[in-house]
Amino acid sequence: MQHIQLGAIDYAILIIYFAFVLGIGWVLRRNVRSSEDFFLSGRSIPTWIAGLAFLSANLGAQEVIGMGASGAKYGMMTSHFYWVGAIPAMVFVGIFMMPFYYGSRARSVPEYLKLRFDEKTRGFNAITFAVMTVFSSGISMYALAKLLELVLGWSFHTSVVLSALIVLAYIFLGGLTSAIYNEVLQFFLIVLGFLPLVLLGLKDVGGWAGLTTKLETVATNAGYSAGAWSHSWRHLEAASANPMGVEWFGMAMGLGFVLSFGYWCTDFLVVQRAMAAHSMTAARRTPLLAAIPKMLFPALVILPGMIAIALHTTRGGLLPLGADGTPNYNLAVPVMLAHYLPTGLLGLGLTALMASFMSGMAGNVTAFNTVWTYDIYQSYIKPGQSDGHYLKVGHAATVFGILLSVAAAYATTRFNNIMDMLQLVFAFVNAPLFATFLLGMFWRRTTGHGAFFGLLTGTMAAALHHGLVLPHGAVAGLKGGFLGAVLHTYPSEMAQNFWTAIYAWSACFAATIVISLFTRRKKSDDELKGLVYALTPRLTDHELAWYKRPATLGVVVLGLTLVLNVIFW
Amino acid sequence: MKLDLRLPIGLMFTIFGAMLTVFGLVSGDAIYGRSLGINVNLWWGLVLLAFGLVMLGFAIRAGRKQDSKA
């Protein structure tokens, strides 16, 4: 595997970028004191920035590295994360969920759960959310450490320590004060840094036609029919017919419904971006407009992975092998950068990657700090202390969060595709939460006890399923099977995750309904106004011209997505 | 929000574009073997430069409008 050689111009680009990040933070600090200020005083930012921020809040390391890795490991089926998952979910958020969020008093998921249900549901969610942020930041840390390993040639251990120090410095220098602005800057950096890579890669393999020919070799070598890597739907009739090892039901229900809707509807890191828009209509239009560029992202993030696996197989040995003998798909994108980009453009590509890792980590560590300090420590462990006390606890929590992330980064080394690990975490946290949200918003009879024990049941169902099954070729432990007996072996980690999510969602959904029917509702209709669909005044879009209405936009977006699904069937 | 985001975006990409364009002009052909013999620094540098200047243009025009209003 080739090491990346950097020139002076590459370092110059990296340094200039960070000068801009810190400079923007410095300029903004005079106007904005905290992220809290930003959101409350906000609601004034132009729609195009809200839309781009909405997109880029999610275009982090996990998307760039994870989708590239999935493109290599699972081929064109990875596009389902967009064309079945993200886009329909974004339309749903824009049309149905945003009126709630924008209109309600809640600013975060725990806050919504407290207003809608009770204290214990909020506490449970705060804990699972804290776990999720640690894993997310650990995954970004792993990716940054791998990149440093590749660029500097240092060992993984040294690189992890260095990554941890970089993040610590980034947070304490105030890299987050301008989070939204940085994200938009990063968005352009990633798009403009990766586009030349995709164009060069496509030219090299002979365009889409050349790529599919090469992917036929990949597919037949792996024992599938020739088109398994280059079609999104054609090989979904049976789990054994495609590299993801999932049939259409597991895909549509697990990924399309539970995981994607769960992620887009309940991830406030993303939802808050739309809430910063200047009016309800603009807030609803934000995810819908963002969906249009989003549906083209597979070309930017999945395609490099598909090209990498095609070259790996037909020209030999592009990707390094992991301890278990499988290629480390996580390196597909960094290796492609090193393969095609000369010094100069290489600096731009690497800066884009590093920027996204760092902000991904910093965002998650800060979220961990907030949830731990205010939603757990202040609420349950030591209430009623001075502000200074909580500030100190917050600083300690940041350091502690980074240490936990280091542990999570080591756990990530066990996965040859970070997207497999990320969706595993989502299956435990977001999947049951989405059932709670759906019932809480659309069924006023849902009680606090129902929500709490439903969430608990859902999370336990996820653990039970995960503990009794294994993906093909894995040993019991982090990847499942830890309950002793292995009842089923899934063809891939992703298939296992989809089913874990389905069981977790269904268990939570059923348990919440049953328990709610047997417990008494404590909140009056009046208290639930703005929190439950039936008790919230309907929005009418009649004052808008028909073509400006969110519903029209949603139909157009879904139509275009359908076309993409058919083209790459 | 007082800062027009197009200003830093435009400024940064104008700088990056200029750097890559100049670097593309002075660097020898040797380093372009991996990019299929194409001087991508020069061509993509020009793309970035154009993008940066357009963004800057928008930001300056918006700034002028704001001033004339005030």
XYZ file of C-alpha atoms in Angstrom:
639
model
C 0.000 0.000 0.000
C 1.308 3.398 -0.896
C 2.098 5.972 1.748
C 0.876 9.462 1.107
C 3.667 11.922 0.419
C 2.711 15.490 1.203
C 4.343 18.606 -0.198
C 4.604 22.122 1.224
C 1.495 23.237 -0.709
C -0.587 20.470 0.923
C 0.368 21.632 4.405
C -0.256 25.243 3.368
C -3.843 24.390 2.340
C -4.439 22.590 5.640
C -3.110 25.544 7.642
C -5.095 28.135 5.684
C -8.279 26.150 6.239
C -7.766 26.106 9.994
C -6.943 29.792 10.006
C -10.354 30.358 8.371
C -12.162 28.138 10.885
C -10.633 29.932 13.849
C -11.078 33.314 12.168
C -14.795 32.779 11.596
C -15.125 31.632 15.195
C -13.397 34.816 16.357
C -15.602 37.101 14.256
C -18.781 35.340 15.361
C -17.865 35.285 19.013
C -18.548 38.996 19.192
C -22.153 38.382 18.158
C -22.908 34.968 19.578
C -22.035 33.810 23.070
C -23.117 30.178 22.902
C -24.827 27.695 20.638
C -27.912 28.332 22.774
C -27.778 31.993 21.756
C -27.369 30.942 18.213
C -30.553 28.924 18.078
C -32.678 31.311 20.080
C -31.507 34.500 18.457
C -31.209 32.566 15.226
C -34.266 31.879 13.130
C -32.888 34.566 10.896
C -30.439 32.712 8.737
C -31.108 32.541 5.001
C -32.825 29.392 3.706
C -29.885 28.399 1.546
C -27.553 28.322 4.548
C -30.096 26.387 6.615
C -30.427 23.894 3.747
C -26.692 23.448 3.285
C -26.136 23.207 7.046
C -28.893 20.609 7.217
C -27.043 18.616 4.570
C -23.567 19.069 5.936
C -24.462 18.316 9.569
C -24.714 14.786 8.261
C -21.932 14.883 5.649
C -19.227 13.980 8.140
C -16.538 11.356 8.359
C -19.149 8.711 8.796
C -20.804 9.510 5.527
C -17.676 10.055 3.437
C -15.680 7.101 4.790
C -18.639 4.880 5.657
C -20.452 5.237 2.338
C -17.200 4.716 0.418
C -16.531 1.620 2.514
C -20.077 0.366 1.929
C -19.795 1.051 -1.792
C -16.760 -1.229 -1.862
C -18.207 -3.892 0.430
C -21.846 -3.944 -0.735
C -21.747 -2.230 -4.126
C -24.600 -0.284 -5.690
C -27.048 -1.508 -3.030
C -25.504 1.108 -0.774
C -27.585 3.646 -2.708
C -30.589 2.412 -0.704
C -29.242 4.466 2.183
C -30.191 7.475 0.032
C -32.918 6.533 -2.383
C -34.977 4.392 -0.001
C -33.691 5.705 3.306
C -32.637 9.314 3.567
C -34.725 11.006 0.844
C -38.187 9.668 1.785
C -37.311 10.276 5.442
C -36.322 13.870 4.688
C -39.614 14.424 2.859
C -41.472 12.992 5.867
C -39.560 15.302 8.207
C -40.320 18.345 6.066
C -44.022 17.665 5.652
C -45.080 16.024 8.936
C -42.465 16.466 11.653
C -41.198 19.994 11.128
C -44.522 21.688 12.020
C -44.203 20.020 15.447
C -40.604 20.801 16.016
C -40.745 24.358 14.802
C -43.972 25.085 16.625
C -43.282 23.248 19.889
C -41.336 24.466 22.874
C -38.895 21.555 22.735
C -35.327 22.232 21.600
C -33.970 18.708 21.931
C -35.141 15.110 22.039
C -34.820 14.723 25.842
C -36.757 17.973 26.214
C -39.560 16.733 23.974
C -39.747 13.456 25.904
C -39.953 15.325 29.208
C -42.758 17.605 27.985
C -44.690 14.830 26.272
C -44.129 12.017 28.779
C -42.217 12.253 32.030
C -38.859 12.588 33.755
C -37.840 8.935 33.611
C -38.342 8.650 29.841
C -36.122 11.671 29.404
C -33.484 10.192 31.729
C -33.414 6.907 29.848
C -33.036 8.702 26.543
C -30.267 10.931 27.939
C -28.234 7.860 28.847
C -28.674 6.067 25.522
C -27.968 9.310 23.686
C -24.721 9.759 25.645
C -23.663 6.246 24.633
C -24.457 7.037 21.002
C -22.371 10.232 20.977
C -19.382 8.345 22.407
C -19.577 5.746 19.657
C -20.050 8.370 16.948
C -17.069 10.363 18.086
C -15.049 7.148 18.488
C -15.780 6.248 14.877
C -14.592 9.668 13.695
C -11.519 9.336 15.888
C -10.737 5.963 14.365
C -11.056 7.449 10.880
C -8.802 10.393 11.695
C -6.216 8.111 13.317
C -6.231 5.819 10.264
C -5.694 8.831 8.033
C -2.805 10.100 10.172
C -1.344 6.611 10.138
C -1.512 6.692 6.362
C -0.094 10.209 5.984
C 2.538 10.287 8.723
C 3.334 6.598 8.769
C 2.948 6.430 12.547
C 1.474 3.492 14.441
C -2.266 3.392 15.069
C -1.745 3.845 18.832
C 0.290 7.027 18.406
C -2.192 8.290 15.829
C -5.137 7.766 18.188
C -3.420 9.742 20.927
C -2.608 12.503 18.460
C -6.223 12.584 17.228
C -7.451 12.863 20.813
C -5.118 15.809 21.451
C -6.171 17.527 18.213
C -9.853 17.292 19.169
C -9.192 18.556 22.664
C -7.360 21.579 21.248
C -10.109 22.150 18.655
C -12.833 22.198 21.328
C -10.949 24.417 23.779
C -9.892 26.850 21.051
C -13.576 27.288 20.345
C -13.832 25.439 17.042
C -17.485 24.820 17.781
C -18.640 28.383 18.355
C -19.170 28.665 14.642
C -20.374 25.102 14.070
C -23.005 25.878 11.442
C -20.724 28.164 9.456
C -17.899 25.645 9.531
C -20.209 22.922 8.360
C -21.164 24.910 5.279
C -17.503 25.694 4.573
C -16.773 21.998 4.938
C -19.620 21.080 2.640
C -18.016 22.978 -0.240
C -14.609 21.617 0.683
C -15.852 18.032 0.525
C -17.793 18.498 -2.719
C -14.998 20.406 -4.466
C -12.266 18.199 -2.990
C -13.909 14.910 -3.994
C -15.332 15.750 -7.391
C -11.941 15.610 -9.199
C -11.321 12.234 -7.533
C -14.582 10.823 -8.861
C -13.974 12.244 -12.347
C -10.421 10.845 -12.530
C -11.522 7.465 -11.163
C -14.381 7.186 -13.657
C -12.122 8.180 -16.553
C -9.578 5.584 -15.441
C -12.012 2.646 -15.295
C -13.686 3.626 -18.558
C -16.809 5.389 -17.338
C -19.899 3.726 -15.866
C -19.803 1.013 -18.545
C -16.169 0.190 -17.782
C -16.900 0.197 -14.068
C -19.810 -2.263 -14.345
C -17.661 -4.614 -16.439
C -14.963 -4.593 -13.760
C -17.555 -4.991 -11.002
C -18.813 -8.136 -12.739
C -15.431 -9.692 -11.958
C -15.760 -8.543 -8.346
C -19.219 -10.113 -8.105
C -18.385 -13.443 -9.774
C -15.172 -13.767 -7.709
C -17.270 -13.422 -4.578
C -19.707 -16.060 -5.855
C -22.633 -13.846 -6.846
C -24.240 -13.307 -10.227
C -22.452 -10.741 -12.399
C -24.613 -7.692 -11.648
C -24.607 -8.001 -7.845
C -22.315 -4.994 -7.341
C -23.868 -2.688 -9.933
C -27.626 -2.986 -9.381
C -29.592 -1.620 -6.467
C -32.759 -3.754 -6.537
C -32.323 -6.601 -9.004
C -30.665 -8.996 -6.556
C -32.877 -8.394 -3.538
C -35.219 -11.368 -4.045
C -33.185 -13.520 -1.624
C -30.637 -12.742 1.081
C -28.145 -15.150 -0.476
C -28.151 -13.367 -3.856
C -26.410 -10.114 -2.865
C -23.343 -9.014 -0.890
C -25.395 -7.208 1.765
C -27.177 -10.471 2.554
C -30.621 -8.991 2.890
C -33.888 -9.500 1.012
C -36.291 -6.715 0.034
C -38.337 -6.835 3.250
C -35.389 -6.500 5.618
C -34.043 -3.714 3.431
C -37.262 -1.716 3.076
C -38.434 -2.208 6.669
C -35.088 -2.217 8.490
C -33.210 0.439 6.565
C -35.928 2.327 4.709
C -38.425 2.635 7.541
C -36.887 2.057 10.970
C -33.267 3.160 10.679
C -33.609 6.028 8.222
C -36.801 7.553 9.584
C -35.446 7.015 13.088
C -32.259 8.852 12.248
C -33.715 11.799 10.346
C -36.705 12.332 12.633
C -34.943 12.117 15.989
C -31.419 13.366 15.347
C -31.593 16.911 16.605
C -28.070 17.675 15.491
C -29.655 17.669 12.046
C -33.167 18.861 12.840
C -31.905 21.943 14.668
C -30.355 23.181 11.441
C -33.765 23.434 9.837
C -35.219 25.026 12.960
C -32.809 27.909 12.544
C -34.682 28.966 9.397
C -36.610 32.234 9.527
C -40.179 30.954 9.214
C -42.212 27.785 9.544
C -42.546 27.496 5.773
C -38.792 27.956 5.318
C -38.116 25.378 8.040
C -40.381 22.878 6.294
C -38.849 23.594 2.927
C -35.283 23.150 4.257
C -35.189 19.327 4.340
C -37.138 19.162 1.079
C -34.704 21.411 -0.781
C -31.754 19.636 0.844
C -33.100 16.338 -0.484
C -32.416 17.379 -4.086
C -28.586 17.574 -3.824
C -28.718 14.709 -1.310
C -30.026 12.308 -3.932
C -26.903 12.954 -6.029
C -24.463 12.306 -3.172
C -24.068 8.615 -3.988
C -22.003 9.748 -6.993
C -19.678 11.598 -4.656
C -19.359 9.167 -1.748
C -20.397 5.664 -2.904
C -18.839 5.720 -6.358
C -15.212 6.134 -5.112
C -15.705 2.985 -3.010
C -17.079 1.045 -5.984
C -14.165 2.192 -8.152
C -11.733 1.224 -5.380
C -13.059 -2.348 -5.128
C -13.076 -2.667 -8.940
C -9.397 -1.633 -9.109
C -8.560 -3.737 -6.033
C -9.908 -6.841 -7.718
C -8.870 -6.316 -11.318
C -5.493 -4.637 -10.830
C -4.662 -6.218 -7.518
C -4.022 -5.195 -3.958
C -5.164 -1.590 -3.732
C -6.785 -1.992 -0.306
C -4.788 -3.198 2.709
C -6.047 -6.400 4.352
C -7.234 -6.481 7.952
C -6.317 -9.037 10.627
C -9.140 -11.345 9.492
C -7.976 -11.347 5.886
C -10.803 -9.203 4.516
C -9.945 -5.892 2.839
C -10.181 -2.872 5.147
C -12.966 -1.117 3.249
C -12.666 1.910 5.516
C -9.529 2.900 3.669
C -11.189 2.861 0.232
C -11.603 6.627 0.094
C -8.216 7.704 1.587
C -6.426 5.189 -0.632
C -8.242 6.502 -3.705
C -7.173 10.038 -2.790
C -3.552 8.924 -2.599
C -3.933 6.929 -5.792
C -5.239 9.684 -8.064
C -4.514 13.106 -6.618
C -1.090 14.695 -7.054
C 0.395 16.915 -4.381
C -1.633 20.134 -4.404
C -5.107 18.718 -4.960
C -4.187 16.017 -2.472
C -3.901 18.685 0.204
C -7.411 19.851 -0.616
C -8.836 16.321 -0.403
C -7.069 15.535 2.867
C -8.108 18.852 4.384
C -11.712 18.050 3.503
C -11.452 14.667 5.214
C -9.668 15.926 8.320
C -12.062 18.829 8.697
C -15.044 16.512 8.649
C -13.501 14.071 11.147
C -12.628 16.813 13.548
C -15.942 18.612 13.532
C -17.721 15.240 13.751
C -15.763 14.355 16.848
C -15.977 17.785 18.430
C -19.736 17.963 17.837
C -20.335 14.601 19.455
C -17.995 15.163 22.396
C -19.692 18.492 23.085
C -23.124 16.874 22.856
C -21.915 14.228 25.310
C -20.685 16.948 27.654
C -24.050 18.764 27.548
C -26.171 15.664 28.059
C -23.975 14.326 30.831
C -23.692 17.619 32.712
C -27.241 18.934 32.418
C -29.489 15.978 31.629
C -27.828 13.416 33.899
C -25.511 15.004 36.478
C -27.519 18.128 37.275
C -30.892 16.370 37.087
C -30.197 13.161 38.963
C -26.792 13.106 40.637
C -26.138 16.525 42.169
C -28.855 19.122 41.609
C -28.703 22.639 42.963
C -24.984 23.381 42.644
C -23.438 26.636 41.447
C -22.910 27.396 37.756
C -19.143 27.242 38.305
C -19.481 23.718 39.642
C -21.345 22.547 36.542
C -18.859 24.310 34.290
C -16.027 22.348 35.944
C -17.993 19.122 35.611
C -18.538 20.017 31.967
C -14.811 20.418 31.332
C -14.119 17.121 33.065
C -16.864 15.510 30.985
C -15.187 16.720 27.782
C -11.918 15.052 28.730
C -13.754 11.949 29.944
C -15.777 11.843 26.716
C -12.592 11.938 24.673
C -11.134 9.052 26.708
C -14.295 7.026 26.122
C -14.054 7.871 22.421
C -10.544 6.427 22.354
C -11.999 3.157 23.672
C -14.735 3.328 21.028
C -12.082 4.004 18.364
C -10.383 0.734 19.330
C -13.726 -1.068 19.187
C -14.118 0.316 15.668
C -10.916 -1.406 14.521
C -12.928 -4.648 14.667
C -15.156 -3.507 11.815
C -13.911 -3.371 8.236
C -16.741 -0.944 7.455
C -17.549 1.838 9.952
C -21.086 2.064 8.552
C -21.718 -1.461 9.921
C -20.807 -0.251 13.397
C -22.715 3.013 13.134
C -25.944 1.294 12.101
C -25.477 -1.172 14.973
C -25.484 1.734 17.423
C -28.499 3.279 15.664
C -30.363 -0.038 15.866
C -30.010 0.033 19.666
C -30.722 3.743 20.198
C -32.679 5.288 17.331
C -34.866 2.346 16.313
C -36.857 2.026 19.574
C -36.836 5.817 20.017
C -38.525 6.260 16.648
C -41.413 3.998 17.767
C -41.785 6.111 20.924
C -41.829 9.310 18.856
C -44.395 8.014 16.383
C -46.761 6.906 19.146
C -46.134 9.999 21.238
C -46.886 12.331 18.347
C -49.808 10.579 16.731
C -51.585 8.798 19.628
C -52.537 10.994 22.562
C -53.353 7.962 24.721
C -49.634 7.054 24.973
C -48.612 7.324 28.637
C -45.324 8.075 30.348
C -45.104 4.546 31.757
C -45.857 3.169 28.307
C -43.111 5.229 26.700
C -40.506 4.408 29.332
C -41.108 0.673 29.558
C -41.605 0.525 25.783
C -38.178 2.083 25.218
C -36.673 -0.271 27.771
C -38.310 -3.280 26.091
C -37.172 -2.112 22.658
C -33.574 -1.654 23.746
C -33.599 -5.026 25.484
C -35.074 -6.650 22.378
C -32.166 -5.197 20.402
C -29.685 -6.613 22.931
C -31.445 -9.992 22.963
C -31.449 -10.272 19.172
C -27.892 -9.023 18.874
C -26.772 -11.401 21.608
C -28.248 -14.456 19.921
C -27.094 -13.953 16.320
C -23.793 -13.397 14.522
C -22.764 -12.090 11.134
C -21.011 -14.597 8.885
C -17.401 -15.261 9.871
C -17.456 -13.264 13.135
C -16.622 -14.478 16.641
C -18.921 -13.870 19.616
C -18.419 -10.520 21.355
C -18.881 -7.015 20.035
C -20.512 -8.267 16.838
C -23.149 -10.287 18.713
C -23.639 -13.839 19.957
C -22.611 -12.865 23.479
C -25.546 -14.663 25.121
C -24.003 -18.065 24.586
C -26.210 -19.595 21.925
C -26.057 -18.509 18.286
C -29.501 -19.082 16.822
C -28.903 -17.574 13.397
C -26.014 -16.438 11.249
C -26.580 -13.436 8.993
C -24.615 -13.125 5.737
C -23.327 -9.648 6.707
C -23.116 -7.189 9.605
C -25.513 -4.856 7.823
C -28.210 -7.538 7.461
C -27.845 -8.270 11.178
C -28.227 -4.545 11.978
C -31.381 -4.184 9.850
C -33.035 -7.047 11.718
C -31.857 -5.827 15.121
C -33.526 -2.515 14.249
C -36.733 -4.223 13.116
C -36.996 -6.256 16.352
C -36.151 -3.237 18.525
C -38.723 -1.017 16.809
C -41.484 -3.650 16.840
C -40.891 -4.574 20.486
C -40.953 -0.926 21.548
C -44.034 -0.184 19.425
C -46.018 -3.145 20.782
C -44.922 -2.751 24.406
C -45.679 0.977 24.426
C -49.231 0.379 23.145
C -49.999 -2.458 25.569
C -48.588 -0.677 28.633
C -50.282 2.591 27.678
C -53.644 0.834 27.538
C -53.153 -0.458 31.065
C -51.845 2.754 32.630
C -53.504 6.062 33.323
C -52.739 9.147 31.268
C -51.256 11.876 33.492
C -51.055 14.765 31.028
C -54.191 16.673 30.107
C -55.078 17.569 26.519
C -54.116 21.114 27.312
C -50.594 20.151 28.384
C -50.156 18.138 25.203
C -51.049 20.957 22.846
C -48.257 21.326 20.304
C -46.840 17.933 21.252
C -49.475 15.609 19.789
C -50.657 15.831 16.199
C -54.400 15.750 16.891
C -54.103 18.514 19.497
C -52.006 20.845 17.366
C -53.701 23.400 15.119
C -53.437 22.275 11.495
C -51.263 24.262 9.194
C -52.882 25.454 6.065
C -50.728 26.141 3.055
C -53.535 27.766 1.091
C -51.971 31.194 1.130
C -49.024 29.786 -0.798
C -49.158 29.216 -4.529
C -49.630 25.467 -5.159
C -46.125 25.017 -6.538
C -44.580 26.566 -3.431
C -46.322 24.248 -0.990
C -44.139 21.731 0.863
C -46.392 18.871 -0.266
C -45.816 19.711 -3.941
C -42.088 19.875 -3.390
C -42.222 16.551 -1.549
C -43.992 14.847 -4.442
C -41.429 16.203 -6.922
C -38.541 14.986 -4.756
C -40.061 11.513 -4.370
C -40.721 11.360 -8.128
C -37.089 12.149 -8.937
C -35.925 9.510 -6.418
C -38.178 6.945 -8.065
C -36.535 7.736 -11.402
C -33.069 7.148 -9.899
C -34.203 3.834 -8.417
C -35.469 2.736 -11.832
C -32.302 3.829 -13.700
C -30.025 1.845 -11.392
C -32.498 -1.000 -10.807
C -26.052 37.177 12.050
C -23.748 39.838 10.809
C -21.316 37.714 8.823
C -22.188 36.926 5.208
C -20.978 33.373 4.842
C -20.268 33.873 1.153
C -17.393 36.153 2.070
C -15.161 33.580 3.852
C -16.203 30.838 1.404
C -15.334 33.044 -1.555
C -12.098 34.238 0.002
C -10.916 30.755 0.926
C -11.628 29.201 -2.444
C -10.125 32.153 -4.291
C -6.909 31.610 -2.312
C -6.971 27.834 -2.854
C -7.746 28.267 -6.547
C -4.929 30.777 -7.067
C -2.484 28.568 -5.185
C -3.326 25.457 -7.190
C -3.361 27.297 -10.528
C 0.085 28.779 -9.943
C 1.375 25.466 -8.616
C -0.057 23.735 -11.682
C 1.788 26.169 -13.973
C 5.176 25.752 -12.306
C 5.113 22.059 -11.364
C 6.640 19.613 -13.821
C 4.716 16.846 -15.615
C 6.343 14.185 -13.423
C 3.799 14.390 -10.598
C 0.796 13.976 -12.915
C 1.410 10.320 -13.727
C -1.116 9.250 -11.112
C -3.765 11.661 -12.335
C -3.697 10.013 -15.781
C -1.318 12.630 -17.192
C -3.764 15.468 -16.633
C -2.506 18.610 -14.896
C -5.414 18.542 -12.433
C -3.870 21.210 -10.211
C -4.099 23.739 -13.042
C -7.584 22.797 -14.282
C -9.224 22.255 -10.919
C -7.409 25.308 -9.567
C -9.152 27.375 -12.247
C -12.522 25.830 -11.308
C -11.966 26.703 -7.632
C -10.815 30.196 -8.557
C -13.951 30.806 -10.607
C -16.161 29.439 -7.802
C -14.404 31.595 -5.214
C -14.698 34.754 -7.301
C -18.402 34.202 -7.985
C -19.051 33.761 -4.250
C -17.030 36.885 -3.484
C -18.965 38.779 -6.134
C -22.297 37.833 -4.539
C -21.026 38.781 -1.091
C -19.772 42.195 -2.222
C -22.966 42.963 -4.120
C -25.072 42.001 -1.083
C -22.815 44.142 1.113
C -23.334 47.190 -1.143
C -27.104 46.736 -1.063
C -27.022 46.600 2.727
C -24.971 49.822 2.845
C -27.246 51.755 0.512
C -30.255 50.679 2.613
C -28.605 51.930 5.801
